[in-house]
PDB file of C-alpha atoms in Angstrom:
ATOM      1  CA  UNK A   1       6.969 -32.667   0.777  1.00  0.00           C
ATOM      2  CA  UNK A   2       6.800 -28.906   1.432  1.00  0.00           C
ATOM      3  CA  UNK A   3       3.581 -27.749   3.019  1.00  0.00           C
ATOM      4  CA  UNK A   4       3.087 -25.356   0.129  1.00  0.00           C
ATOM      5  CA  UNK A   5       4.066 -26.671  -3.267  1.00  0.00           C
ATOM      6  CA  UNK A   6       3.406 -26.452  -6.967  1.00  0.00           C
ATOM      7  CA  UNK A   7       2.614 -29.546  -8.996  1.00  0.00           C
ATOM      8  CA  UNK A   8       2.813 -30.158 -12.727  1.00  0.00           C
ATOM      9  CA  UNK A   9       0.917 -33.440 -12.224  1.00  0.00           C
ATOM     10  CA  UNK A  10      -2.681 -34.178 -11.203  1.00  0.00           C
ATOM     11  CA  UNK A  11      -3.392 -33.843  -7.503  1.00  0.00           C
ATOM     12  CA  UNK A  12      -6.217 -35.689  -5.741  1.00  0.00           C
ATOM     13  CA  UNK A  13      -8.166 -34.733  -2.667  1.00  0.00           C
ATOM     14  CA  UNK A  14      -7.490 -38.213  -1.304  1.00  0.00           C
ATOM     15  CA  UNK A  15      -3.709 -37.656  -1.481  1.00  0.00           C
ATOM     16  CA  UNK A  16      -3.970 -34.498   0.609  1.00  0.00           C
ATOM     17  CA  UNK A  17      -6.411 -36.068   3.043  1.00  0.00           C
ATOM     18  CA  UNK A  18      -3.902 -38.843   3.753  1.00  0.00           C
ATOM     19  CA  UNK A  19      -1.038 -36.392   4.250  1.00  0.00           C
ATOM     20  CA  UNK A  20      -3.070 -34.333   6.688  1.00  0.00           C
ATOM     21  CA  UNK A  21      -4.524 -37.240   8.715  1.00  0.00           C
ATOM     22  CA  UNK A  22      -3.313 -36.900  12.280  1.00  0.00           C
ATOM     23  CA  UNK A  23      -4.245 -38.606  15.561  1.00  0.00           C
ATOM     24  CA  UNK A  24      -4.442 -35.305  17.445  1.00  0.00           C
ATOM     25  CA  UNK A  25      -7.078 -33.998  15.048  1.00  0.00           C
ATOM     26  CA  UNK A  26     -10.829 -34.196  15.329  1.00  0.00           C
ATOM     27  CA  UNK A  27     -11.542 -32.139  12.236  1.00  0.00           C
ATOM     28  CA  UNK A  28     -10.439 -31.914   8.624  1.00  0.00           C
ATOM     29  CA  UNK A  29     -11.470 -29.134   6.223  1.00  0.00           C
ATOM     30  CA  UNK A  30     -10.355 -28.992   2.613  1.00  0.00           C
ATOM     31  CA  UNK A  31     -10.890 -26.427  -0.098  1.00  0.00           C
ATOM     32  CA  UNK A  32     -10.612 -27.530  -3.716  1.00  0.00           C
ATOM     33  CA  UNK A  33     -10.554 -24.961  -6.504  1.00  0.00           C
ATOM     34  CA  UNK A  34     -11.730 -26.448  -9.837  1.00  0.00           C
ATOM     35  CA  UNK A  35     -11.483 -25.258 -13.413  1.00  0.00           C
ATOM     36  CA  UNK A  36     -14.942 -24.057 -14.452  1.00  0.00           C
ATOM     37  CA  UNK A  37     -16.290 -23.658 -17.965  1.00  0.00           C
ATOM     38  CA  UNK A  38     -16.982 -19.911 -17.839  1.00  0.00           C
ATOM     39  CA  UNK A  39     -15.492 -16.661 -16.566  1.00  0.00           C
ATOM     40  CA  UNK A  40     -16.580 -13.036 -16.962  1.00  0.00           C
ATOM     41  CA  UNK A  41     -19.205 -13.981 -19.540  1.00  0.00           C
ATOM     42  CA  UNK A  42     -16.820 -16.057 -21.687  1.00  0.00           C
ATOM     43  CA  UNK A  43     -17.048 -19.811 -22.314  1.00  0.00           C
ATOM     44  CA  UNK A  44     -13.750 -21.306 -21.131  1.00  0.00           C
ATOM     45  CA  UNK A  45     -12.296 -24.329 -22.952  1.00  0.00           C
ATOM     46  CA  UNK A  46      -9.158 -24.965 -20.848  1.00  0.00           C
ATOM     47  CA  UNK A  47      -6.502 -23.001 -19.038  1.00  0.00           C
ATOM     48  CA  UNK A  48      -2.843 -22.780 -18.172  1.00  0.00           C
ATOM     49  CA  UNK A  49      -1.195 -21.812 -14.899  1.00  0.00           C
ATOM     50  CA  UNK A  50       2.300 -20.394 -14.723  1.00  0.00           C
ATOM     51  CA  UNK A  51       4.195 -19.420 -11.549  1.00  0.00           C
ATOM     52  CA  UNK A  52       7.314 -17.658 -10.379  1.00  0.00           C
ATOM     53  CA  UNK A  53       8.053 -20.840  -8.497  1.00  0.00           C
ATOM     54  CA  UNK A  54      10.993 -19.876  -6.282  1.00  0.00           C
ATOM     55  CA  UNK A  55       9.281 -16.829  -4.768  1.00  0.00           C
ATOM     56  CA  UNK A  56       5.849 -18.483  -4.912  1.00  0.00           C
ATOM     57  CA  UNK A  57       7.014 -21.406  -2.789  1.00  0.00           C
ATOM     58  CA  UNK A  58       8.466 -19.042  -0.184  1.00  0.00           C
ATOM     59  CA  UNK A  59       5.361 -16.862  -0.094  1.00  0.00           C
ATOM     60  CA  UNK A  60       3.104 -19.924   0.187  1.00  0.00           C
ATOM     61  CA  UNK A  61       5.152 -21.216   3.109  1.00  0.00           C
ATOM     62  CA  UNK A  62       4.936 -17.778   4.781  1.00  0.00           C
ATOM     63  CA  UNK A  63       1.126 -17.895   4.452  1.00  0.00           C
ATOM     64  CA  UNK A  64       1.031 -21.325   6.063  1.00  0.00           C
ATOM     65  CA  UNK A  65       3.213 -20.123   8.957  1.00  0.00           C
ATOM     66  CA  UNK A  66       0.888 -17.132   9.454  1.00  0.00           C
ATOM     67  CA  UNK A  67      -2.096 -19.486   9.570  1.00  0.00           C
ATOM     68  CA  UNK A  68      -0.310 -21.644  12.155  1.00  0.00           C
ATOM     69  CA  UNK A  69       0.286 -18.599  14.351  1.00  0.00           C
ATOM     70  CA  UNK A  70      -3.369 -17.543  14.133  1.00  0.00           C
ATOM     71  CA  UNK A  71      -5.117 -20.878  14.382  1.00  0.00           C
ATOM     72  CA  UNK A  72      -4.478 -24.114  16.256  1.00  0.00           C
ATOM     73  CA  UNK A  73      -3.494 -26.255  13.277  1.00  0.00           C
ATOM     74  CA  UNK A  74      -2.348 -29.863  13.551  1.00  0.00           C
ATOM     75  CA  UNK A  75      -1.300 -30.428   9.939  1.00  0.00           C
ATOM     76  CA  UNK A  76      -1.699 -28.451   6.752  1.00  0.00           C
ATOM     77  CA  UNK A  77      -0.836 -28.840   3.087  1.00  0.00           C
ATOM     78  CA  UNK A  78      -1.552 -26.657   0.072  1.00  0.00           C
ATOM     79  CA  UNK A  79      -0.790 -27.621  -3.526  1.00  0.00           C
ATOM     80  CA  UNK A  80      -1.305 -25.409  -6.595  1.00  0.00           C
ATOM     81  CA  UNK A  81      -1.353 -26.989 -10.051  1.00  0.00           C
ATOM     82  CA  UNK A  82       0.697 -25.562 -12.913  1.00  0.00           C
ATOM     83  CA  UNK A  83       0.592 -26.275 -16.629  1.00  0.00           C
ATOM     84  CA  UNK A  84      -2.370 -27.122 -18.845  1.00  0.00           C
ATOM     85  CA  UNK A  85      -5.668 -27.898 -17.090  1.00  0.00           C
ATOM     86  CA  UNK A  86      -9.026 -29.033 -18.433  1.00  0.00           C
ATOM     87  CA  UNK A  87     -12.526 -28.179 -17.241  1.00  0.00           C
ATOM     88  CA  UNK A  88     -13.208 -29.935 -13.938  1.00  0.00           C
ATOM     89  CA  UNK A  89      -9.546 -30.404 -13.028  1.00  0.00           C
ATOM     90  CA  UNK A  90      -8.421 -29.592  -9.528  1.00  0.00           C
ATOM     91  CA  UNK A  91      -6.448 -26.306  -9.704  1.00  0.00           C
ATOM     92  CA  UNK A  92      -5.641 -25.763  -6.043  1.00  0.00           C
ATOM     93  CA  UNK A  93      -6.221 -27.617  -2.796  1.00  0.00           C
ATOM     94  CA  UNK A  94      -5.829 -26.625   0.846  1.00  0.00           C
ATOM     95  CA  UNK A  95      -6.229 -29.311   3.506  1.00  0.00           C
ATOM     96  CA  UNK A  96      -6.158 -28.470   7.213  1.00  0.00           C
ATOM     97  CA  UNK A  97      -6.570 -30.723  10.228  1.00  0.00           C
ATOM     98  CA  UNK A  98      -7.161 -29.318  13.704  1.00  0.00           C
ATOM     99  CA  UNK A  99      -8.309 -30.613  17.107  1.00  0.00           C
ATOM    100  CA  UNK A 100     -11.716 -28.876  16.708  1.00  0.00           C
ATOM    101  CA  UNK A 101     -13.685 -27.923  13.602  1.00  0.00           C
ATOM    102  CA  UNK A 102     -13.911 -24.127  13.999  1.00  0.00           C
ATOM    103  CA  UNK A 103     -10.261 -23.447  13.421  1.00  0.00           C
ATOM    104  CA  UNK A 104     -10.062 -25.855  10.478  1.00  0.00           C
ATOM    105  CA  UNK A 105     -12.689 -23.778   8.610  1.00  0.00           C
ATOM    106  CA  UNK A 106     -11.019 -20.486   9.500  1.00  0.00           C
ATOM    107  CA  UNK A 107      -7.492 -21.617   8.668  1.00  0.00           C
ATOM    108  CA  UNK A 108      -8.574 -23.098   5.350  1.00  0.00           C
ATOM    109  CA  UNK A 109     -10.344 -19.868   4.375  1.00  0.00           C
ATOM    110  CA  UNK A 110      -7.378 -17.746   5.447  1.00  0.00           C
ATOM    111  CA  UNK A 111      -4.884 -19.801   3.438  1.00  0.00           C
ATOM    112  CA  UNK A 112      -6.847 -19.914   0.173  1.00  0.00           C
ATOM    113  CA  UNK A 113      -7.647 -16.179   0.315  1.00  0.00           C
ATOM    114  CA  UNK A 114      -4.028 -15.206   0.937  1.00  0.00           C
ATOM    115  CA  UNK A 115      -2.705 -17.638  -1.681  1.00  0.00           C
ATOM    116  CA  UNK A 116      -4.982 -16.105  -4.316  1.00  0.00           C
ATOM    117  CA  UNK A 117      -3.799 -12.587  -3.491  1.00  0.00           C
ATOM    118  CA  UNK A 118      -0.128 -13.047  -2.794  1.00  0.00           C
ATOM    119  CA  UNK A 119       1.402 -16.075  -4.521  1.00  0.00           C
ATOM    120  CA  UNK A 120       2.799 -15.166  -7.962  1.00  0.00           C
ATOM    121  CA  UNK A 121       0.669 -17.484 -10.121  1.00  0.00           C
ATOM    122  CA  UNK A 122      -0.891 -16.448 -13.424  1.00  0.00           C
ATOM    123  CA  UNK A 123      -3.823 -17.989 -15.262  1.00  0.00           C
ATOM    124  CA  UNK A 124      -4.283 -17.936 -19.005  1.00  0.00           C
ATOM    125  CA  UNK A 125      -7.777 -18.831 -20.169  1.00  0.00           C
ATOM    126  CA  UNK A 126      -8.503 -20.275 -23.602  1.00  0.00           C
ATOM    127  CA  UNK A 127     -12.040 -19.535 -24.757  1.00  0.00           C
ATOM    128  CA  UNK A 128     -14.480 -21.430 -26.957  1.00  0.00           C
ATOM    129  CA  UNK A 129     -14.422 -18.555 -29.479  1.00  0.00           C
ATOM    130  CA  UNK A 130     -10.665 -19.031 -30.044  1.00  0.00           C
ATOM    131  CA  UNK A 131      -9.498 -16.039 -27.973  1.00  0.00           C
ATOM    132  CA  UNK A 132      -7.286 -16.332 -24.938  1.00  0.00           C
ATOM    133  CA  UNK A 133      -6.250 -14.007 -22.161  1.00  0.00           C
ATOM    134  CA  UNK A 134      -4.254 -13.634 -18.963  1.00  0.00           C
ATOM    135  CA  UNK A 135      -6.769 -13.203 -16.163  1.00  0.00           C
ATOM    136  CA  UNK A 136      -6.483  -9.838 -14.338  1.00  0.00           C
ATOM    137  CA  UNK A 137      -3.801  -8.554 -16.744  1.00  0.00           C
ATOM    138  CA  UNK A 138      -5.908  -8.006 -19.850  1.00  0.00           C
ATOM    139  CA  UNK A 139      -8.575  -6.298 -17.795  1.00  0.00           C
ATOM    140  CA  UNK A 140      -6.168  -3.763 -16.335  1.00  0.00           C
ATOM    141  CA  UNK A 141      -4.790  -3.167 -19.821  1.00  0.00           C
ATOM    142  CA  UNK A 142      -8.328  -2.370 -20.935  1.00  0.00           C
ATOM    143  CA  UNK A 143      -8.735   0.061 -18.042  1.00  0.00           C
ATOM    144  CA  UNK A 144      -5.392   1.662 -18.892  1.00  0.00           C
ATOM    145  CA  UNK A 145      -5.937   5.399 -18.912  1.00  0.00           C
ATOM    146  CA  UNK A 146      -7.874   5.471 -15.651  1.00  0.00           C
ATOM    147  CA  UNK A 147      -4.601   5.072 -13.769  1.00  0.00           C
ATOM    148  CA  UNK A 148      -1.568   7.247 -13.380  1.00  0.00           C
ATOM    149  CA  UNK A 149       1.757   6.136 -14.687  1.00  0.00           C
ATOM    150  CA  UNK A 150       3.668   6.192 -11.413  1.00  0.00           C
ATOM    151  CA  UNK A 151       1.676   3.303 -10.018  1.00  0.00           C
ATOM    152  CA  UNK A 152       3.258   0.666 -12.315  1.00  0.00           C
TER     153      UNK A 152
ATOM    154  CA  UNK B   1      26.380   1.075 -15.772  1.00  0.00           C
ATOM    155  CA  UNK B   2      25.290  -2.185 -14.162  1.00  0.00           C
ATOM    156  CA  UNK B   3      24.233  -5.560 -15.568  1.00  0.00           C
ATOM    157  CA  UNK B   4      21.140  -7.281 -14.181  1.00  0.00           C
ATOM    158  CA  UNK B   5      19.299 -10.505 -15.031  1.00  0.00           C
ATOM    159  CA  UNK B   6      15.605 -10.236 -15.797  1.00  0.00           C
ATOM    160  CA  UNK B   7      13.149 -13.115 -15.866  1.00  0.00           C
ATOM    161  CA  UNK B   8       9.766 -12.632 -17.529  1.00  0.00           C
ATOM    162  CA  UNK B   9       6.521 -14.417 -16.712  1.00  0.00           C
ATOM    163  CA  UNK B  10       3.012 -14.697 -18.102  1.00  0.00           C
ATOM    164  CA  UNK B  11       1.787 -11.699 -20.109  1.00  0.00           C
ATOM    165  CA  UNK B  12       5.244 -10.073 -20.164  1.00  0.00           C
ATOM    166  CA  UNK B  13       6.992 -13.284 -21.263  1.00  0.00           C
ATOM    167  CA  UNK B  14       4.556 -13.665 -24.148  1.00  0.00           C
ATOM    168  CA  UNK B  15       4.671  -9.982 -25.053  1.00  0.00           C
ATOM    169  CA  UNK B  16       8.469  -9.846 -25.229  1.00  0.00           C
ATOM    170  CA  UNK B  17       8.873 -13.356 -26.628  1.00  0.00           C
ATOM    171  CA  UNK B  18      11.566 -14.482 -24.205  1.00  0.00           C
ATOM    172  CA  UNK B  19      11.824 -15.950 -20.712  1.00  0.00           C
ATOM    173  CA  UNK B  20      14.877 -14.056 -19.568  1.00  0.00           C
ATOM    174  CA  UNK B  21      17.574 -11.636 -20.602  1.00  0.00           C
ATOM    175  CA  UNK B  22      20.617  -9.811 -19.332  1.00  0.00           C
ATOM    176  CA  UNK B  23      20.242  -6.032 -19.408  1.00  0.00           C
ATOM    177  CA  UNK B  24      22.798  -3.276 -19.012  1.00  0.00           C
ATOM    178  CA  UNK B  25      21.372  -0.092 -17.595  1.00  0.00           C
ATOM    179  CA  UNK B  26      22.260   3.309 -16.209  1.00  0.00           C
ATOM    180  CA  UNK B  27      19.114   3.589 -14.091  1.00  0.00           C
ATOM    181  CA  UNK B  28      19.203   3.463 -10.293  1.00  0.00           C
ATOM    182  CA  UNK B  29      15.905   1.948  -9.107  1.00  0.00           C
ATOM    183  CA  UNK B  30      13.703  -1.028  -9.975  1.00  0.00           C
ATOM    184  CA  UNK B  31      10.915   1.375 -10.970  1.00  0.00           C
ATOM    185  CA  UNK B  32      13.189   3.236 -13.381  1.00  0.00           C
ATOM    186  CA  UNK B  33      14.272  -0.066 -14.908  1.00  0.00           C
ATOM    187  CA  UNK B  34      10.618  -1.023 -15.397  1.00  0.00           C
ATOM    188  CA  UNK B  35       9.948   2.305 -17.139  1.00  0.00           C
ATOM    189  CA  UNK B  36      13.011   1.854 -19.345  1.00  0.00           C
ATOM    190  CA  UNK B  37      11.945  -1.656 -20.437  1.00  0.00           C
ATOM    191  CA  UNK B  38       8.273  -0.718 -20.727  1.00  0.00           C
ATOM    192  CA  UNK B  39       9.309   1.948 -23.212  1.00  0.00           C
ATOM    193  CA  UNK B  40      11.727  -0.351 -25.065  1.00  0.00           C
ATOM    194  CA  UNK B  41       9.194  -3.170 -25.483  1.00  0.00           C
ATOM    195  CA  UNK B  42       5.940  -1.194 -25.345  1.00  0.00           C
ATOM    196  CA  UNK B  43       4.644  -3.246 -22.417  1.00  0.00           C
ATOM    197  CA  UNK B  44       0.868  -3.494 -22.171  1.00  0.00           C
ATOM    198  CA  UNK B  45      -0.230  -0.975 -19.571  1.00  0.00           C
ATOM    199  CA  UNK B  46      -0.774  -2.737 -16.248  1.00  0.00           C
ATOM    200  CA  UNK B  47      -1.575  -1.471 -12.799  1.00  0.00           C
ATOM    201  CA  UNK B  48      -0.758  -3.070  -9.462  1.00  0.00           C
ATOM    202  CA  UNK B  49       2.530  -4.445 -10.752  1.00  0.00           C
ATOM    203  CA  UNK B  50       4.990  -5.714  -8.145  1.00  0.00           C
ATOM    204  CA  UNK B  51       8.699  -6.335  -8.344  1.00  0.00           C
ATOM    205  CA  UNK B  52      11.013  -8.981  -6.899  1.00  0.00           C
ATOM    206  CA  UNK B  53      14.761  -8.608  -6.519  1.00  0.00           C
ATOM    207  CA  UNK B  54      16.826 -11.744  -5.875  1.00  0.00           C
ATOM    208  CA  UNK B  55      13.727 -13.884  -5.199  1.00  0.00           C
ATOM    209  CA  UNK B  56      12.121 -11.545  -2.650  1.00  0.00           C
ATOM    210  CA  UNK B  57       9.384  -8.954  -3.032  1.00  0.00           C
ATOM    211  CA  UNK B  58      10.910  -5.482  -3.112  1.00  0.00           C
ATOM    212  CA  UNK B  59       9.980  -1.811  -3.414  1.00  0.00           C
ATOM    213  CA  UNK B  60       9.906   0.094  -6.704  1.00  0.00           C
ATOM    214  CA  UNK B  61      12.295   2.622  -5.152  1.00  0.00           C
ATOM    215  CA  UNK B  62      14.895  -0.037  -4.271  1.00  0.00           C
ATOM    216  CA  UNK B  63      18.359   0.624  -5.714  1.00  0.00           C
ATOM    217  CA  UNK B  64      19.642  -2.033  -8.107  1.00  0.00           C
ATOM    218  CA  UNK B  65      23.047  -3.654  -7.728  1.00  0.00           C
ATOM    219  CA  UNK B  66      25.351  -5.394 -10.194  1.00  0.00           C
ATOM    220  CA  UNK B  67      24.151  -8.953 -10.855  1.00  0.00           C
ATOM    221  CA  UNK B  68      20.696  -8.538  -9.317  1.00  0.00           C
ATOM    222  CA  UNK B  69      17.997 -10.873 -10.539  1.00  0.00           C
ATOM    223  CA  UNK B  70      14.780  -8.966 -11.265  1.00  0.00           C
ATOM    224  CA  UNK B  71      11.224 -10.177 -11.850  1.00  0.00           C
ATOM    225  CA  UNK B  72       8.333  -7.867 -12.696  1.00  0.00           C
ATOM    226  CA  UNK B  73       5.144  -9.403 -11.305  1.00  0.00           C
ATOM    227  CA  UNK B  74       1.903  -8.722 -13.192  1.00  0.00           C
ATOM    228  CA  UNK B  75      -1.380  -8.973 -11.254  1.00  0.00           C
ATOM    229  CA  UNK B  76      -1.674 -12.545  -9.985  1.00  0.00           C
ATOM    230  CA  UNK B  77      -4.585 -14.919 -10.593  1.00  0.00           C
ATOM    231  CA  UNK B  78      -4.072 -18.122  -8.649  1.00  0.00           C
ATOM    232  CA  UNK B  79      -6.774 -20.540  -7.499  1.00  0.00           C
TER     233      UNK B  79
END
């Protein structure tokens, strides 16, 4: 299993915990991102994730290598869900084991922050009122004329 | 004139109504190709777009070559 991967199936925290378990480690920190029932004042019913998987997998692996260079990591896995998700589903998980706890917290934080900014994944929210929208895209469309054309 | 392959994701895929297409173009750079297609399909205006050529992030000023595979990357929203 790649250390960064996408999954079209459910992922459990227990699965990742087992993968990351390591006799050299004294600490394990995991971050789980869950689907919540509201965003930006809208009631969310469910959502869909879509990814540019080939580049996303490479970029995710690069992030994990960066984290390994910065922090003393024993084992690390990150999985991002794709497809249709319901409220409460696990959307993303990062699990990091390290010899001591400090670096596990820092590495976990680094990886989730970079993944959210850099990995080409898109989220479409479906709202209780019947509307739907691509998160971050619709908002910049709404803010259209504040930006110059050359920026793309 | 060169021929390139374009793959569309998320808001652009839905807007255009297809996942991918082959495009013939006279333009030189990735940014010019974006402008050409944005005009053709009336893309929703988006800022902070990125571009990938042959499965790697690239610059908007990068010159395109015959057979390149292009992806325009709308603002991401993982996690």
